[in-house]
């Protein structure tokens, strides 16, 4: 019974990854390259997605040589959340650290997080390019506020977050130009 669960779980995960449009991943990759020439990449998420953001920022900066910044410092988050409200901490972070040449990436399973929605609306108003990677409903609120949304056809938080990590990791590996590489240690 346990083995059947895991077989089904990984079959579903494999199916989800295969359903993601590869042209959408290619578009996101090319956008990251283009925007990194004159600006930087800022990436945000909530919960597990703040960890996914941090993983991508570290790998793409170190290994891909692209300036990707993540804002997961508890001092910054709690200061901005206290002063501007949790729904505005990401928007305020972009106001302080972002500029028109940057690319903002927002990760959300549901596409309904108020803090990400407010950030996307701010970016659109300020003409800062903003993209999202979401799941749940294809036309979720966040997808409607962004210049581009890469959608994962699932309602499972864990499966969506695994797919988001896979997408972001594939961007790093494409930039590096190989699937197997050793650390520079």
PDB file of C-alpha atoms in Angstrom:
ATOM      1  CA  UNK A   1       0.000   0.000   0.000  1.00  0.00           C
ATOM      2  CA  UNK A   2       2.833   2.445   0.853  1.00  0.00           C
ATOM      3  CA  UNK A   3       4.712   1.613  -2.329  1.00  0.00           C
ATOM      4  CA  UNK A   4       1.587   2.251  -4.378  1.00  0.00           C
ATOM      5  CA  UNK A   5       1.218   5.701  -2.810  1.00  0.00           C
ATOM      6  CA  UNK A   6       4.798   6.631  -3.734  1.00  0.00           C
ATOM      7  CA  UNK A   7       4.473   5.204  -7.243  1.00  0.00           C
ATOM      8  CA  UNK A   8       1.310   7.252  -7.806  1.00  0.00           C
ATOM      9  CA  UNK A   9       2.878  10.351  -6.227  1.00  0.00           C
ATOM     10  CA  UNK A  10       5.892  10.297  -8.531  1.00  0.00           C
ATOM     11  CA  UNK A  11       3.750   9.405 -11.556  1.00  0.00           C
ATOM     12  CA  UNK A  12       1.620  12.494 -10.865  1.00  0.00           C
ATOM     13  CA  UNK A  13       4.720  14.651 -10.348  1.00  0.00           C
ATOM     14  CA  UNK A  14       6.235  13.401 -13.600  1.00  0.00           C
ATOM     15  CA  UNK A  15       2.957  14.068 -15.407  1.00  0.00           C
ATOM     16  CA  UNK A  16       2.817  17.639 -14.029  1.00  0.00           C
ATOM     17  CA  UNK A  17       6.384  18.375 -15.096  1.00  0.00           C
ATOM     18  CA  UNK A  18       5.682  17.017 -18.569  1.00  0.00           C
ATOM     19  CA  UNK A  19       2.530  19.161 -18.912  1.00  0.00           C
ATOM     20  CA  UNK A  20       4.405  22.412 -18.269  1.00  0.00           C
ATOM     21  CA  UNK A  21       4.960  24.140 -21.581  1.00  0.00           C
ATOM     22  CA  UNK A  22       8.667  24.043 -22.388  1.00  0.00           C
ATOM     23  CA  UNK A  23       8.262  27.172 -24.519  1.00  0.00           C
ATOM     24  CA  UNK A  24       7.146  28.964 -21.327  1.00  0.00           C
ATOM     25  CA  UNK A  25      10.272  27.824 -19.480  1.00  0.00           C
ATOM     26  CA  UNK A  26      12.397  28.922 -22.458  1.00  0.00           C
ATOM     27  CA  UNK A  27      10.659  32.295 -22.442  1.00  0.00           C
ATOM     28  CA  UNK A  28      11.380  32.728 -18.724  1.00  0.00           C
ATOM     29  CA  UNK A  29      15.021  31.704 -19.224  1.00  0.00           C
ATOM     30  CA  UNK A  30      15.505  34.206 -22.059  1.00  0.00           C
ATOM     31  CA  UNK A  31      13.793  36.910 -20.023  1.00  0.00           C
ATOM     32  CA  UNK A  32      16.152  36.279 -17.086  1.00  0.00           C
ATOM     33  CA  UNK A  33      19.138  36.567 -19.427  1.00  0.00           C
ATOM     34  CA  UNK A  34      17.810  39.726 -21.087  1.00  0.00           C
ATOM     35  CA  UNK A  35      16.879  41.513 -17.863  1.00  0.00           C
ATOM     36  CA  UNK A  36      20.143  40.560 -16.131  1.00  0.00           C
ATOM     37  CA  UNK A  37      22.141  42.527 -18.727  1.00  0.00           C
ATOM     38  CA  UNK A  38      20.869  45.908 -17.486  1.00  0.00           C
ATOM     39  CA  UNK A  39      19.297  45.014 -14.169  1.00  0.00           C
ATOM     40  CA  UNK A  40      18.951  42.332 -11.557  1.00  0.00           C
ATOM     41  CA  UNK A  41      16.462  39.621 -10.742  1.00  0.00           C
ATOM     42  CA  UNK A  42      14.441  39.913  -7.515  1.00  0.00           C
ATOM     43  CA  UNK A  43      12.518  36.814  -6.448  1.00  0.00           C
ATOM     44  CA  UNK A  44       9.845  36.469  -3.759  1.00  0.00           C
ATOM     45  CA  UNK A  45       7.593  33.845  -2.247  1.00  0.00           C
ATOM     46  CA  UNK A  46       5.814  32.897   0.960  1.00  0.00           C
ATOM     47  CA  UNK A  47       6.371  29.855   3.146  1.00  0.00           C
ATOM     48  CA  UNK A  48       8.225  27.128   1.263  1.00  0.00           C
ATOM     49  CA  UNK A  49       8.525  29.443  -1.716  1.00  0.00           C
ATOM     50  CA  UNK A  50      10.776  31.800   0.189  1.00  0.00           C
ATOM     51  CA  UNK A  51      13.116  28.801   0.496  1.00  0.00           C
ATOM     52  CA  UNK A  52      12.695  28.007  -3.207  1.00  0.00           C
ATOM     53  CA  UNK A  53      13.504  31.658  -3.946  1.00  0.00           C
ATOM     54  CA  UNK A  54      16.615  31.525  -1.799  1.00  0.00           C
ATOM     55  CA  UNK A  55      17.803  28.307  -3.451  1.00  0.00           C
ATOM     56  CA  UNK A  56      17.387  29.819  -6.931  1.00  0.00           C
ATOM     57  CA  UNK A  57      19.031  33.116  -5.968  1.00  0.00           C
ATOM     58  CA  UNK A  58      22.062  31.376  -4.501  1.00  0.00           C
ATOM     59  CA  UNK A  59      22.552  28.931  -7.378  1.00  0.00           C
ATOM     60  CA  UNK A  60      21.946  31.424 -10.186  1.00  0.00           C
ATOM     61  CA  UNK A  61      24.209  34.033  -8.587  1.00  0.00           C
ATOM     62  CA  UNK A  62      27.060  31.657  -7.703  1.00  0.00           C
ATOM     63  CA  UNK A  63      26.917  29.209 -10.588  1.00  0.00           C
ATOM     64  CA  UNK A  64      25.080  31.159 -13.287  1.00  0.00           C
ATOM     65  CA  UNK A  65      26.830  34.477 -12.592  1.00  0.00           C
ATOM     66  CA  UNK A  66      23.519  36.379 -12.705  1.00  0.00           C
ATOM     67  CA  UNK A  67      22.631  38.843  -9.943  1.00  0.00           C
ATOM     68  CA  UNK A  68      19.549  37.318  -8.297  1.00  0.00           C
ATOM     69  CA  UNK A  69      18.425  38.699  -4.958  1.00  0.00           C
ATOM     70  CA  UNK A  70      16.079  37.185  -2.418  1.00  0.00           C
ATOM     71  CA  UNK A  71      14.707  39.020   0.590  1.00  0.00           C
ATOM     72  CA  UNK A  72      14.282  36.486   3.365  1.00  0.00           C
ATOM     73  CA  UNK A  73      15.933  38.340   6.236  1.00  0.00           C
ATOM     74  CA  UNK A  74      13.598  38.265   9.267  1.00  0.00           C
ATOM     75  CA  UNK A  75      14.665  41.811  10.200  1.00  0.00           C
ATOM     76  CA  UNK A  76      13.563  43.196   6.839  1.00  0.00           C
ATOM     77  CA  UNK A  77      10.350  41.167   6.656  1.00  0.00           C
ATOM     78  CA  UNK A  78       9.218  41.958  10.202  1.00  0.00           C
ATOM     79  CA  UNK A  79      10.243  45.617   9.966  1.00  0.00           C
ATOM     80  CA  UNK A  80       8.407  46.176   6.686  1.00  0.00           C
ATOM     81  CA  UNK A  81       5.434  44.039   7.783  1.00  0.00           C
ATOM     82  CA  UNK A  82       5.203  45.979  11.048  1.00  0.00           C
ATOM     83  CA  UNK A  83       5.488  49.402   9.400  1.00  0.00           C
ATOM     84  CA  UNK A  84       3.559  48.787   6.155  1.00  0.00           C
ATOM     85  CA  UNK A  85       1.478  45.671   6.874  1.00  0.00           C
ATOM     86  CA  UNK A  86       2.220  42.098   5.834  1.00  0.00           C
ATOM     87  CA  UNK A  87       0.225  42.620   2.636  1.00  0.00           C
ATOM     88  CA  UNK A  88       2.702  45.334   1.577  1.00  0.00           C
ATOM     89  CA  UNK A  89       6.122  44.137   2.726  1.00  0.00           C
ATOM     90  CA  UNK A  90       7.073  42.772  -0.720  1.00  0.00           C
ATOM     91  CA  UNK A  91       5.799  45.875  -2.515  1.00  0.00           C
ATOM     92  CA  UNK A  92       7.828  48.094  -0.162  1.00  0.00           C
ATOM     93  CA  UNK A  93      10.907  45.908  -0.642  1.00  0.00           C
ATOM     94  CA  UNK A  94      10.638  46.368  -4.403  1.00  0.00           C
ATOM     95  CA  UNK A  95      10.220  50.130  -3.883  1.00  0.00           C
ATOM     96  CA  UNK A  96      13.464  50.223  -1.871  1.00  0.00           C
ATOM     97  CA  UNK A  97      15.577  47.722  -3.805  1.00  0.00           C
ATOM     98  CA  UNK A  98      14.124  47.443  -7.307  1.00  0.00           C
ATOM     99  CA  UNK A  99      14.274  49.567 -10.428  1.00  0.00           C
ATOM    100  CA  UNK A 100      12.743  49.665 -13.904  1.00  0.00           C
ATOM    101  CA  UNK A 101      15.471  47.493 -15.450  1.00  0.00           C
ATOM    102  CA  UNK A 102      14.872  44.614 -13.039  1.00  0.00           C
ATOM    103  CA  UNK A 103      12.825  41.461 -13.397  1.00  0.00           C
ATOM    104  CA  UNK A 104      10.588  40.496 -10.481  1.00  0.00           C
ATOM    105  CA  UNK A 105       9.705  36.801 -10.098  1.00  0.00           C
ATOM    106  CA  UNK A 106       6.825  35.920  -7.774  1.00  0.00           C
ATOM    107  CA  UNK A 107       6.243  32.340  -6.637  1.00  0.00           C
ATOM    108  CA  UNK A 108       2.811  31.321  -5.382  1.00  0.00           C
ATOM    109  CA  UNK A 109       0.995  28.017  -5.274  1.00  0.00           C
ATOM    110  CA  UNK A 110      -2.495  29.544  -5.277  1.00  0.00           C
ATOM    111  CA  UNK A 111      -1.813  32.862  -6.974  1.00  0.00           C
ATOM    112  CA  UNK A 112      -3.967  34.578  -4.367  1.00  0.00           C
ATOM    113  CA  UNK A 113      -1.480  35.877  -1.761  1.00  0.00           C
ATOM    114  CA  UNK A 114      -2.245  39.550  -1.054  1.00  0.00           C
ATOM    115  CA  UNK A 115       1.418  40.500  -0.563  1.00  0.00           C
ATOM    116  CA  UNK A 116       2.364  39.076  -3.960  1.00  0.00           C
ATOM    117  CA  UNK A 117      -0.690  40.617  -5.631  1.00  0.00           C
ATOM    118  CA  UNK A 118       0.148  44.054  -4.221  1.00  0.00           C
ATOM    119  CA  UNK A 119       3.740  43.667  -5.398  1.00  0.00           C
ATOM    120  CA  UNK A 120       2.620  42.688  -8.918  1.00  0.00           C
ATOM    121  CA  UNK A 121       0.217  45.627  -9.132  1.00  0.00           C
ATOM    122  CA  UNK A 122       2.981  47.990  -8.001  1.00  0.00           C
ATOM    123  CA  UNK A 123       5.357  46.587 -10.619  1.00  0.00           C
ATOM    124  CA  UNK A 124       2.807  46.992 -13.398  1.00  0.00           C
ATOM    125  CA  UNK A 125       2.134  50.588 -12.329  1.00  0.00           C
ATOM    126  CA  UNK A 126       5.870  51.359 -12.211  1.00  0.00           C
ATOM    127  CA  UNK A 127       6.540  49.491 -15.476  1.00  0.00           C
ATOM    128  CA  UNK A 128       8.814  46.932 -13.819  1.00  0.00           C
ATOM    129  CA  UNK A 129       8.590  43.569 -15.615  1.00  0.00           C
ATOM    130  CA  UNK A 130       6.963  41.008 -13.311  1.00  0.00           C
ATOM    131  CA  UNK A 131       6.378  37.285 -13.842  1.00  0.00           C
ATOM    132  CA  UNK A 132       4.844  34.594 -11.692  1.00  0.00           C
ATOM    133  CA  UNK A 133       4.956  30.841 -11.396  1.00  0.00           C
ATOM    134  CA  UNK A 134       1.672  29.598  -9.967  1.00  0.00           C
ATOM    135  CA  UNK A 135      -0.638  26.636  -9.671  1.00  0.00           C
ATOM    136  CA  UNK A 136      -4.283  26.118  -8.746  1.00  0.00           C
ATOM    137  CA  UNK A 137      -6.556  28.016 -11.183  1.00  0.00           C
ATOM    138  CA  UNK A 138      -4.979  28.927 -14.509  1.00  0.00           C
ATOM    139  CA  UNK A 139      -6.460  32.417 -14.370  1.00  0.00           C
ATOM    140  CA  UNK A 140      -5.694  33.086 -10.720  1.00  0.00           C
ATOM    141  CA  UNK A 141      -5.486  36.678  -9.501  1.00  0.00           C
ATOM    142  CA  UNK A 142      -1.684  36.851  -9.641  1.00  0.00           C
ATOM    143  CA  UNK A 143      -1.541  35.566 -13.220  1.00  0.00           C
ATOM    144  CA  UNK A 144      -3.798  38.453 -14.261  1.00  0.00           C
ATOM    145  CA  UNK A 145      -1.503  41.074 -12.647  1.00  0.00           C
ATOM    146  CA  UNK A 146       1.776  39.918 -14.184  1.00  0.00           C
ATOM    147  CA  UNK A 147       3.371  40.379 -17.579  1.00  0.00           C
ATOM    148  CA  UNK A 148       3.724  36.586 -17.789  1.00  0.00           C
ATOM    149  CA  UNK A 149       2.597  33.594 -15.735  1.00  0.00           C
ATOM    150  CA  UNK A 150       3.994  30.093 -15.941  1.00  0.00           C
ATOM    151  CA  UNK A 151       1.184  27.809 -14.745  1.00  0.00           C
ATOM    152  CA  UNK A 152       1.404  24.409 -13.079  1.00  0.00           C
ATOM    153  CA  UNK A 153      -1.815  22.395 -13.405  1.00  0.00           C
ATOM    154  CA  UNK A 154      -2.188  21.223  -9.802  1.00  0.00           C
ATOM    155  CA  UNK A 155      -3.987  22.032  -6.552  1.00  0.00           C
ATOM    156  CA  UNK A 156      -1.329  20.393  -4.366  1.00  0.00           C
ATOM    157  CA  UNK A 157       0.975  22.839  -2.589  1.00  0.00           C
ATOM    158  CA  UNK A 158       3.853  20.356  -2.358  1.00  0.00           C
ATOM    159  CA  UNK A 159       3.641  19.248  -5.981  1.00  0.00           C
ATOM    160  CA  UNK A 160       3.435  22.854  -7.213  1.00  0.00           C
ATOM    161  CA  UNK A 161       6.424  23.845  -5.084  1.00  0.00           C
ATOM    162  CA  UNK A 162       8.452  20.871  -6.322  1.00  0.00           C
ATOM    163  CA  UNK A 163       7.644  21.893  -9.908  1.00  0.00           C
ATOM    164  CA  UNK A 164       8.604  25.509  -9.177  1.00  0.00           C
ATOM    165  CA  UNK A 165      11.949  24.345  -7.802  1.00  0.00           C
ATOM    166  CA  UNK A 166      12.454  22.103 -10.834  1.00  0.00           C
ATOM    167  CA  UNK A 167      11.716  24.968 -13.227  1.00  0.00           C
ATOM    168  CA  UNK A 168      14.074  27.356 -11.442  1.00  0.00           C
ATOM    169  CA  UNK A 169      16.818  24.723 -11.151  1.00  0.00           C
ATOM    170  CA  UNK A 170      16.523  24.014 -14.867  1.00  0.00           C
ATOM    171  CA  UNK A 171      17.177  27.709 -15.571  1.00  0.00           C
ATOM    172  CA  UNK A 172      20.383  27.518 -13.546  1.00  0.00           C
ATOM    173  CA  UNK A 173      21.521  24.324 -15.273  1.00  0.00           C
ATOM    174  CA  UNK A 174      20.739  25.794 -18.705  1.00  0.00           C
ATOM    175  CA  UNK A 175      22.797  28.889 -17.850  1.00  0.00           C
ATOM    176  CA  UNK A 176      25.695  26.753 -16.651  1.00  0.00           C
ATOM    177  CA  UNK A 177      25.361  24.609 -19.763  1.00  0.00           C
ATOM    178  CA  UNK A 178      25.481  21.186 -18.194  1.00  0.00           C
ATOM    179  CA  UNK A 179      23.530  18.902 -15.912  1.00  0.00           C
ATOM    180  CA  UNK A 180      26.478  17.562 -13.956  1.00  0.00           C
ATOM    181  CA  UNK A 181      29.027  19.902 -12.458  1.00  0.00           C
ATOM    182  CA  UNK A 182      31.348  19.964  -9.510  1.00  0.00           C
ATOM    183  CA  UNK A 183      31.559  22.631  -6.872  1.00  0.00           C
ATOM    184  CA  UNK A 184      34.467  25.038  -7.076  1.00  0.00           C
ATOM    185  CA  UNK A 185      35.581  24.003  -3.582  1.00  0.00           C
TER     186      UNK A 185
END
